[in-house]
């Protein structure tokens, strides 16, 4: 029984981090209809910039982490202007291939810049395990999960309850009408992409204290985020949170009770099952399905 | 589009003879080895192009079929001492059966969903190859795979292997040509351009797409089977996404939706990096930049550009005959 509840706890903590990487994608994939294969690499860059500022630049985490997010925001906005904007009306194949190129570019630039040795960002709080609801948890894990939830709720608030969020949603509902109403749609494409990128980078920056930071850490993050977004439904924040928790729990239980070797296959099997049985996900509308 | 050198009946035999003479000119056995790899990659690129170039469906899990063919053939040869030619045929058929079942499931999906589903499938198959150690020996890989040999002709040198691989490439080209000239090819192009219209006029696009996908998987499986025997070693590395990215670049650079383009792309992107001896990290950075720049500035690829240039003169004769719709690639049979 204790194993069951401990596994549940581990699953929920991992699930929270999956949800965090997935909300950025639900924004870019769900709202912008852009299949961003480089999403995991933005997550990876969030981790590396945090590492650069905190470990190499010797800044406190509370300054280095926001700086990393700003760096990724600027980078993503430039990417949208330079690379994605000219391709906006192109075939979806062209845009997918561009993001695949970006994925490969970032991975290998990271390898050249930061090297192949895995890095780690030291935790700003002590690592002693504490009792929480009768279970042993590292306070760092609790902190990261709480931070992830705060970021998700803040993103939800921005999208649903601010004028900026309203303008973003209007832009992707009907570009022409939004433009006619005076919304600078090009700027909002860039802002949404950068916002989604920052959410991915926040995931990477927070998890850089728990997991090792490597140039290829984004690959699995991307495929998990795709799974969570499709499971939860495109463009749904609630879906991203629920989906993240489901995948986190499925992996924790699968690894504990089935085969640990196939832990990473669980997400893919769930992904295929969802695509076959309920392609619009738990909370979303269908698109891209025959 | 008649009367240019591209369509001359001498072009194909000339290229064929040049290909046959290549090992005479290239004396370094290492470079002949690179040429063999180029031929194997040509087949794999043709296989992806058969699906993506004509139907517009991007499969990013195609290396799984290459790997299935490779594993079937290598396991049959090392465990059951099945001869190479039988392993090659069974590897191709095994990949085809895999392609049939996977396409039955994935072809319900379109665009991004299709791409993601193909990635998911190849990842699952890759994890099985990595973890089913009793069968595949996992990350240690299968060693001692016998060299390709057909009726006593052993491809034990790169030059011999090169000729055998060329034969396989000729077969692959023939299969592609025949398929594209049939209902399947025309339906795929119809599906790429106006899928709903194609359905309205009664074309069962799904059925044709399943056929195309299965044949494409078979070609990838054949290439994989040959690769395993040629390299004499096989490990789950053949599932690496890098291989897939390479193949995508080869297809894009050469020219999607043509038969010459993928072969050209495969040769350029196998031979040039070897000749320039790039270190791996820089090679991948350049590859990434190549993808981004190609789709932006040269979506029709090198061969597409050549065809366009050569045909330009004729096009000026009849300026009214504009065949480009919404900036998509149009060359289909070059």
XYZ file of C-alpha atoms in Angstrom:
624
model
C 0.000 0.000 0.000
C 2.824 2.359 0.818
C 4.379 1.497 -2.560
C 1.124 2.417 -4.285
C 0.887 5.833 -2.654
C 4.613 6.521 -3.115
C 4.291 5.613 -6.802
C 1.249 7.888 -7.096
C 3.209 10.741 -5.549
C 6.154 10.220 -7.924
C 3.765 10.036 -10.854
C 2.052 13.292 -9.940
C 5.352 15.128 -9.512
C 6.645 13.946 -12.889
C 3.191 14.642 -14.354
C 3.332 18.254 -13.152
C 6.556 18.809 -15.048
C 5.104 17.148 -18.158
C 2.123 19.489 -17.925
C 4.459 22.481 -17.767
C 6.312 21.521 -20.958
C 3.012 20.699 -22.622
C 1.195 24.014 -22.061
C 3.710 25.896 -24.204
C 3.079 23.362 -26.896
C -0.681 23.531 -26.552
C -0.341 27.258 -27.213
C 1.876 26.887 -30.285
C 0.330 23.695 -31.669
C -3.251 24.258 -30.546
C -3.665 27.981 -31.180
C -1.073 28.753 -33.852
C -1.492 25.408 -35.653
C 2.280 25.222 -35.835
C 3.769 21.782 -35.297
C 6.893 22.745 -33.451
C 9.334 19.856 -33.443
C 11.869 22.196 -31.834
C 9.703 22.633 -28.729
C 11.838 20.247 -26.691
C 14.894 22.205 -27.770
C 13.407 25.438 -26.380
C 12.973 23.481 -23.137
C 16.608 22.396 -23.424
C 17.727 26.001 -24.054
C 15.778 27.139 -20.979
C 17.793 24.653 -18.934
C 21.136 25.629 -20.493
C 20.585 29.382 -20.164
C 19.621 28.849 -16.531
C 22.820 26.836 -16.122
C 24.822 29.577 -17.851
C 23.501 32.386 -15.656
C 23.334 30.505 -12.363
C 26.417 28.266 -12.486
C 28.755 30.003 -14.934
C 27.559 33.567 -14.184
C 27.265 32.799 -10.438
C 23.894 34.591 -10.175
C 21.290 33.547 -7.619
C 18.603 31.277 -9.085
C 15.915 33.921 -8.632
C 17.750 36.248 -11.008
C 19.342 33.738 -13.394
C 16.125 31.843 -14.059
C 14.046 34.888 -15.150
C 17.025 36.077 -17.228
C 17.063 32.720 -19.006
C 13.355 33.082 -19.758
C 13.891 36.575 -21.177
C 16.726 35.259 -23.360
C 14.515 32.505 -24.770
C 11.662 34.977 -25.283
C 13.828 37.278 -27.390
C 15.338 34.366 -29.309
C 11.906 32.891 -30.070
C 10.482 36.246 -31.181
C 13.397 36.718 -33.589
C 12.900 33.153 -34.870
C 9.277 33.875 -35.621
C 10.082 37.070 -37.508
C 13.001 35.658 -39.475
C 11.969 32.062 -40.120
C 8.331 31.370 -39.422
C 6.631 34.554 -40.640
C 7.713 34.166 -44.294
C 6.420 30.577 -44.263
C 3.083 31.324 -42.614
C 0.973 30.662 -45.698
C 3.140 27.812 -46.941
C 2.356 24.141 -47.033
C 2.307 22.503 -43.574
C 5.053 20.142 -44.770
C 7.395 23.096 -45.321
C 6.741 24.468 -41.836
C 7.194 21.079 -40.178
C 10.485 20.565 -41.983
C 11.659 24.011 -40.874
C 11.028 23.175 -37.223
C 12.789 19.823 -37.692
C 15.765 21.777 -39.027
C 15.607 24.049 -35.977
C 15.491 21.049 -33.667
C 18.658 19.634 -35.173
C 20.343 23.044 -35.252
C 19.709 23.808 -31.566
C 20.760 20.330 -30.440
C 24.075 20.527 -32.200
C 24.759 24.175 -31.391
C 24.165 23.302 -27.735
C 26.635 20.454 -28.106
C 29.222 22.836 -29.569
C 28.631 25.576 -26.994
C 28.113 23.651 -23.757
C 29.757 20.329 -24.628
C 28.538 16.748 -24.262
C 29.130 16.475 -20.492
C 25.783 16.486 -18.622
C 25.394 19.536 -16.373
C 23.322 20.217 -13.307
C 22.007 23.384 -11.686
C 22.337 23.308 -7.877
C 19.097 23.570 -5.953
C 18.560 26.849 -4.084
C 16.989 24.953 -1.147
C 18.284 22.062 0.951
C 17.729 18.532 -0.305
C 16.658 16.723 2.897
C 13.572 14.574 2.343
C 10.523 15.640 4.311
C 7.290 13.939 5.308
C 4.374 15.138 3.216
C 0.938 13.488 3.618
C 2.741 10.559 5.207
C 5.116 10.085 2.277
C 8.756 10.931 1.776
C 9.287 13.722 -0.750
C 12.254 15.914 -1.543
C 11.274 19.545 -0.868
C 12.853 20.462 -4.208
C 10.368 18.212 -6.016
C 7.472 19.802 -4.152
C 8.792 23.259 -4.963
C 9.203 22.486 -8.662
C 5.713 20.985 -8.876
C 4.230 24.001 -7.084
C 6.156 26.392 -9.350
C 4.924 24.463 -12.399
C 1.325 24.817 -11.249
C 1.780 28.544 -10.611
C 3.236 29.049 -14.101
C 0.379 27.059 -15.674
C -2.273 29.066 -13.810
C -0.558 32.355 -14.682
C -0.469 31.368 -18.370
C -4.131 30.433 -18.196
C -4.953 33.811 -16.640
C -3.006 35.702 -19.303
C -4.729 33.833 -22.119
C -8.272 34.031 -20.753
C -8.509 37.217 -18.706
C -6.210 39.860 -20.193
C -6.604 42.031 -23.278
C -3.370 40.562 -24.640
C -4.690 37.022 -24.291
C -7.938 38.030 -25.916
C -6.049 39.559 -28.844
C -3.985 36.368 -29.173
C -7.069 34.188 -29.251
C -8.782 36.517 -31.718
C -5.741 36.417 -34.004
C -5.900 32.650 -34.303
C -9.673 32.438 -34.554
C -9.833 34.699 -37.573
C -6.729 36.477 -38.746
C -8.460 38.763 -41.230
C -11.190 39.955 -38.871
C -8.670 40.429 -36.064
C -6.492 42.512 -38.400
C -9.536 44.535 -39.476
C -10.252 45.268 -35.792
C -6.809 46.813 -35.498
C -4.950 43.933 -33.860
C -1.355 43.818 -35.136
C -1.620 40.110 -36.032
C 2.004 39.668 -37.066
C 3.164 40.915 -33.686
C 0.746 38.565 -31.932
C 2.017 35.581 -33.896
C 5.505 36.416 -32.681
C 4.352 37.067 -29.126
C 2.397 33.817 -28.924
C 5.311 31.812 -30.256
C 7.664 33.512 -27.802
C 5.176 33.016 -24.939
C 4.913 29.301 -25.748
C 8.701 29.101 -25.960
C 9.061 30.750 -22.544
C 6.695 28.198 -21.014
C 8.849 25.405 -22.451
C 11.995 27.150 -21.198
C 10.424 27.519 -17.738
C 9.961 23.751 -17.676
C 13.587 23.235 -18.660
C 14.896 25.804 -16.203
C 12.966 24.336 -13.254
C 13.849 20.750 -14.119
C 17.522 21.594 -14.550
C 17.691 21.294 -10.748
C 16.293 17.744 -10.787
C 17.439 16.188 -14.065
C 20.742 16.328 -15.885
C 21.039 18.999 -18.566
C 22.208 17.548 -21.902
C 21.964 18.728 -25.522
C 19.506 15.918 -26.342
C 17.277 16.303 -23.250
C 14.645 17.953 -25.471
C 13.969 14.908 -27.636
C 11.994 12.937 -25.072
C 10.485 16.176 -23.738
C 9.091 16.919 -27.207
C 7.524 13.530 -27.662
C 6.071 13.574 -24.141
C 4.678 17.064 -24.759
C 3.080 15.949 -28.039
C 1.503 13.033 -26.185
C 0.191 15.206 -23.368
C -1.195 17.850 -25.745
C -2.955 15.326 -27.964
C -4.252 13.389 -24.951
C -5.567 16.544 -23.298
C -6.864 18.130 -26.476
C -5.323 20.898 -28.572
C -5.351 24.341 -27.014
C -6.769 23.167 -23.687
C -4.911 24.155 -20.513
C -7.036 21.847 -18.391
C -6.259 19.121 -20.909
C -2.528 19.744 -20.648
C -2.644 19.451 -16.844
C -4.848 16.342 -16.850
C -2.877 14.791 -19.691
C 0.420 15.475 -17.927
C -0.832 13.820 -14.740
C -2.184 10.786 -16.621
C 1.100 10.253 -18.481
C 3.123 10.819 -15.305
C 1.038 8.284 -13.357
C 0.995 5.769 -16.228
C 4.790 5.919 -16.461
C 5.332 5.700 -12.703
C 3.026 2.679 -12.363
C 4.220 1.098 -15.603
C 7.853 1.348 -14.523
C 7.125 0.028 -11.030
C 4.760 -2.811 -11.848
C 5.431 -3.733 -15.500
C 8.803 -3.377 -17.165
C 11.088 -0.484 -16.325
C 12.850 -0.991 -19.692
C 9.740 0.031 -21.557
C 8.920 3.125 -19.467
C 9.436 5.468 -22.408
C 7.264 3.302 -24.671
C 4.226 3.862 -22.426
C 3.717 7.446 -23.593
C 3.973 6.380 -27.236
C 1.447 3.577 -26.769
C -0.970 5.992 -25.066
C -0.367 8.465 -27.905
C -1.226 5.923 -30.586
C -4.266 4.701 -28.655
C -5.563 8.274 -28.318
C -4.949 9.024 -31.996
C -6.865 5.911 -32.980
C -9.726 6.060 -30.510
C -10.307 9.682 -29.561
C -8.128 11.890 -31.756
C -9.619 15.143 -30.451
C -8.353 14.306 -26.976
C -10.105 14.605 -23.658
C -10.960 18.320 -23.784
C -10.329 19.399 -27.348
C -11.765 19.843 -30.796
C -10.697 17.615 -33.691
C -8.398 18.756 -36.458
C -6.018 17.103 -38.868
C -7.958 13.854 -38.798
C -9.617 12.316 -41.791
C 8.216 19.075 -72.106
C 9.828 17.028 -74.899
C 13.061 17.521 -76.752
C 15.454 18.512 -73.976
C 18.362 16.418 -72.829
C 16.490 15.468 -69.692
C 13.976 13.525 -71.717
C 16.385 12.123 -74.266
C 16.368 8.335 -74.451
C 20.150 8.427 -74.153
C 20.160 10.087 -70.736
C 19.297 7.038 -68.636
C 21.749 4.642 -70.365
C 24.497 7.277 -70.087
C 23.944 7.717 -66.366
C 23.803 3.935 -65.971
C 27.133 3.433 -67.759
C 28.723 6.226 -65.723
C 27.496 4.580 -62.527
C 28.988 1.253 -63.637
C 32.333 2.871 -64.453
C 32.559 4.795 -61.186
C 34.620 2.160 -59.286
C 37.116 2.145 -62.175
C 37.748 5.858 -61.651
C 37.499 5.788 -57.859
C 40.309 3.488 -56.817
C 40.345 4.071 -53.069
C 38.398 1.209 -51.513
C 37.259 3.541 -48.752
C 35.555 5.795 -51.271
C 33.960 2.829 -52.983
C 32.606 1.946 -49.534
C 31.154 5.482 -49.323
C 29.581 4.934 -52.753
C 27.957 1.704 -51.539
C 26.452 3.633 -48.635
C 25.277 6.298 -51.103
C 23.480 3.624 -53.140
C 21.859 2.150 -50.007
C 20.751 5.631 -48.928
C 19.441 6.250 -52.458
C 17.081 3.309 -52.057
C 15.956 4.491 -48.628
C 15.444 8.038 -49.909
C 13.496 6.763 -52.914
C 11.346 4.802 -50.513
C 10.519 7.886 -48.424
C 10.032 9.953 -51.562
C 7.570 7.421 -52.961
C 5.344 8.245 -50.024
C 6.153 11.864 -49.147
C 7.120 13.238 -52.551
C 3.966 12.048 -54.242
C 1.250 11.823 -51.595
C 2.484 14.652 -49.341
C 2.422 12.427 -46.231
C 5.641 12.853 -44.281
C 6.701 9.681 -42.500
C 9.385 10.413 -39.950
C 9.460 6.828 -38.765
C 10.605 5.331 -42.029
C 13.919 4.155 -40.646
C 11.846 1.596 -38.706
C 11.165 -0.298 -41.954
C 14.841 -0.112 -42.864
C 15.550 -1.576 -39.416
C 12.839 -4.253 -39.683
C 14.300 -5.467 -42.991
C 17.790 -5.386 -41.511
C 16.851 -7.301 -38.345
C 14.788 -9.962 -40.150
C 17.543 -10.674 -42.632
C 20.385 -10.544 -40.106
C 18.563 -12.790 -37.611
C 17.582 -15.331 -40.263
C 21.164 -15.471 -41.499
C 22.869 -15.719 -38.101
C 20.336 -17.977 -36.327
C 18.864 -20.146 -39.074
C 21.611 -19.862 -41.709
C 19.111 -18.671 -44.292
C 20.957 -17.598 -47.483
C 21.323 -13.879 -48.211
C 18.906 -13.693 -51.140
C 16.115 -15.345 -49.138
C 16.811 -13.071 -46.175
C 16.684 -10.056 -48.481
C 13.320 -11.104 -49.896
C 11.900 -11.951 -46.467
C 13.291 -8.729 -44.996
C 11.569 -6.732 -47.723
C 8.323 -8.670 -47.292
C 8.472 -8.355 -43.498
C 8.877 -4.592 -43.771
C 6.007 -4.547 -46.264
C 3.713 -6.425 -43.876
C 4.750 -4.021 -41.097
C 4.068 -1.104 -43.419
C 0.661 -2.500 -44.302
C -0.483 -2.779 -40.694
C 1.032 0.509 -39.572
C -0.451 2.365 -42.539
C -3.885 0.887 -41.889
C -3.731 2.601 -38.530
C -1.817 5.795 -39.312
C -3.476 6.661 -42.619
C -6.610 7.625 -40.757
C -4.569 10.621 -39.694
C -3.298 13.603 -41.631
C -0.564 16.195 -41.485
C 1.020 16.588 -38.066
C -0.927 13.709 -36.534
C 0.327 11.348 -39.204
C 3.922 12.470 -38.661
C 3.674 12.067 -34.892
C 2.077 8.630 -35.203
C 4.877 7.427 -37.497
C 7.468 8.692 -35.004
C 5.648 6.927 -32.158
C 5.602 3.623 -34.055
C 9.284 3.708 -34.909
C 10.149 4.605 -31.299
C 8.160 1.651 -29.964
C 9.762 -0.757 -32.452
C 13.171 0.722 -31.616
C 12.613 0.178 -27.878
C 11.662 -3.438 -28.559
C 14.849 -3.972 -30.586
C 16.854 -2.394 -27.760
C 15.234 -4.327 -24.906
C 14.382 -7.755 -26.367
C 17.922 -8.877 -25.694
C 17.280 -12.632 -26.147
C 16.366 -11.996 -29.757
C 18.314 -8.944 -30.848
C 21.187 -8.927 -28.315
C 20.049 -5.385 -27.487
C 22.644 -2.619 -27.587
C 25.494 -5.116 -28.163
C 24.083 -5.712 -31.612
C 24.265 -8.706 -33.929
C 27.771 -9.527 -35.092
C 28.989 -11.850 -37.822
C 26.217 -11.212 -40.323
C 27.423 -12.963 -43.521
C 28.347 -10.801 -46.523
C 25.801 -10.519 -49.332
C 26.121 -13.427 -51.754
C 23.899 -14.565 -54.568
C 24.423 -17.924 -56.288
C 28.031 -18.177 -55.269
C 28.858 -14.541 -56.101
C 30.150 -13.135 -52.821
C 30.201 -9.362 -52.390
C 33.261 -9.543 -50.163
C 34.893 -6.377 -51.550
C 33.339 -2.885 -51.694
C 33.474 -2.950 -55.520
C 31.458 -6.162 -55.743
C 29.041 -4.863 -53.112
C 28.706 -1.649 -55.121
C 27.529 -3.536 -58.205
C 25.125 -5.632 -56.168
C 23.733 -2.503 -54.526
C 23.334 -0.859 -57.939
C 21.241 -3.824 -59.020
C 19.022 -3.317 -55.991
C 18.772 0.409 -56.782
C 17.757 -0.382 -60.365
C 15.055 -2.665 -58.983
C 13.868 0.080 -56.619
C 13.728 2.616 -59.458
C 11.778 0.147 -61.587
C 9.284 -0.489 -58.786
C 8.809 3.262 -58.235
C 8.418 3.938 -61.962
C 5.846 1.165 -62.406
C 3.907 2.185 -59.327
C 3.844 5.853 -60.316
C 2.669 5.058 -63.838
C -0.214 3.042 -62.399
C -3.453 4.137 -60.758
C -1.628 4.235 -57.462
C 0.764 6.988 -58.564
C -1.917 9.141 -60.100
C -4.171 8.738 -57.070
C -1.348 9.729 -54.741
C -0.679 12.924 -56.678
C -4.408 13.639 -56.715
C -4.410 13.087 -52.963
C -1.499 15.475 -52.453
C -3.083 18.224 -54.521
C -6.804 18.024 -53.805
C -7.637 15.154 -51.507
C -11.316 15.978 -51.108
C -11.792 16.449 -54.831
C -10.111 13.110 -55.460
C -12.528 11.457 -53.042
C -15.527 13.183 -54.599
C -14.705 11.809 -58.033
C -14.552 8.342 -56.517
C -10.854 7.721 -55.912
C -10.338 5.520 -52.862
C -7.314 7.552 -51.709
C -6.924 5.554 -48.505
C -6.632 2.236 -50.326
C -4.035 3.592 -52.743
C -2.129 5.265 -49.945
C -1.952 1.927 -48.085
C -0.529 0.270 -51.205
C 2.019 3.061 -51.656
C 2.995 2.952 -47.985
C 3.465 -0.837 -48.058
C 5.596 -0.738 -51.209
C 7.593 2.135 -49.751
C 8.171 0.111 -46.569
C 9.269 -2.866 -48.677
C 11.927 -0.799 -50.471
C 13.188 0.519 -47.125
C 13.285 -3.079 -45.832
C 15.318 -4.250 -48.826
C 17.802 -1.427 -48.299
C 18.028 -2.347 -44.615
C 18.586 -6.044 -45.300
C 21.389 -5.266 -47.725
C 22.885 -2.783 -45.254
C 22.997 -5.340 -42.409
C 24.834 -7.890 -44.572
C 27.142 -5.334 -46.117
C 28.150 -3.885 -42.723
C 28.261 -7.428 -41.194
C 26.953 -5.846 -37.980
C 23.610 -4.519 -36.819
C 22.635 -2.585 -33.676
C 19.580 -0.545 -32.610
C 21.475 2.545 -33.796
C 19.713 2.056 -37.133
C 16.608 3.455 -35.405
C 18.364 6.761 -34.708
C 16.402 9.847 -35.675
C 19.598 11.261 -37.233
C 19.351 8.693 -40.023
C 15.836 9.872 -40.736
C 16.896 13.514 -40.776
C 19.673 12.621 -43.223
C 17.210 10.895 -45.508
C 14.821 13.848 -45.350
C 17.654 16.207 -46.339
C 18.659 13.926 -49.209
C 15.097 13.883 -50.487
C 14.626 17.646 -50.108
C 17.984 18.580 -51.568
C 17.624 16.311 -54.561
C 14.019 17.175 -55.246
C 10.834 15.692 -53.823
C 8.370 14.110 -56.201
C 10.977 13.101 -58.763
C 12.897 9.842 -59.147
C 16.227 11.390 -60.112
C 16.272 13.891 -57.255
C 16.405 11.466 -54.308
C 19.275 9.503 -55.873
C 21.143 12.723 -56.614
C 20.494 13.988 -53.076
C 21.625 10.708 -51.510
C 24.890 10.750 -53.466
C 25.612 14.407 -52.722
C 24.872 14.125 -49.004
C 26.805 10.890 -48.545
C 29.856 11.699 -50.650
C 30.378 15.437 -49.998
C 30.524 15.279 -46.157
C 32.980 12.350 -46.436
C 35.110 14.128 -49.019
C 35.262 17.299 -46.926
C 35.833 15.279 -43.728
C 33.599 17.352 -41.512
C 33.607 16.465 -37.862
C 30.257 15.097 -36.797
C 29.013 18.107 -34.794
C 29.697 20.578 -37.580
C 28.232 18.178 -40.108
C 24.927 18.111 -38.222
C 24.868 21.891 -37.779
C 25.381 22.268 -41.530
C 22.740 19.635 -42.199
C 20.276 21.543 -40.023
C 21.008 24.835 -41.789
C 20.668 23.033 -45.122
C 17.150 21.867 -44.252
C 16.059 25.340 -43.126
C 17.538 27.100 -46.156
C 16.367 24.476 -48.655
C 12.697 24.565 -47.690
C 12.836 28.353 -47.685
C 14.689 29.046 -50.898
C 14.764 25.858 -52.961
C 11.712 23.753 -52.056
C 11.825 22.010 -55.424
C 15.382 20.761 -54.769
C 18.428 20.685 -57.025
C 16.906 18.385 -59.611
C 13.694 20.390 -59.593
C 15.758 23.489 -60.338
C 17.583 21.739 -63.193
C 14.337 20.570 -64.748
C 12.896 24.040 -64.360
C 15.906 25.726 -66.000
C 16.061 23.288 -68.901
C 12.362 23.565 -69.562
C 12.280 27.329 -69.241
C 12.873 27.917 -72.941
C 9.824 25.897 -73.848
C 7.725 27.578 -71.234
C 8.438 30.974 -72.781
C 6.934 29.726 -76.035
C 3.572 29.312 -74.397
C 3.405 31.793 -71.562
C -0.252 31.012 -70.975
C 0.371 27.455 -69.803
C 0.967 28.094 -66.145
C 0.972 24.864 -64.196
C 2.107 26.068 -60.798
C -0.712 25.998 -58.262
C -0.210 27.754 -54.925
C 3.562 27.487 -55.126
C 3.605 23.712 -54.847
C 6.022 21.425 -56.632
C 4.760 20.291 -59.960
C 7.439 18.146 -61.585
C 6.184 14.624 -61.230
C 7.892 12.323 -63.636
C 11.381 13.609 -64.346
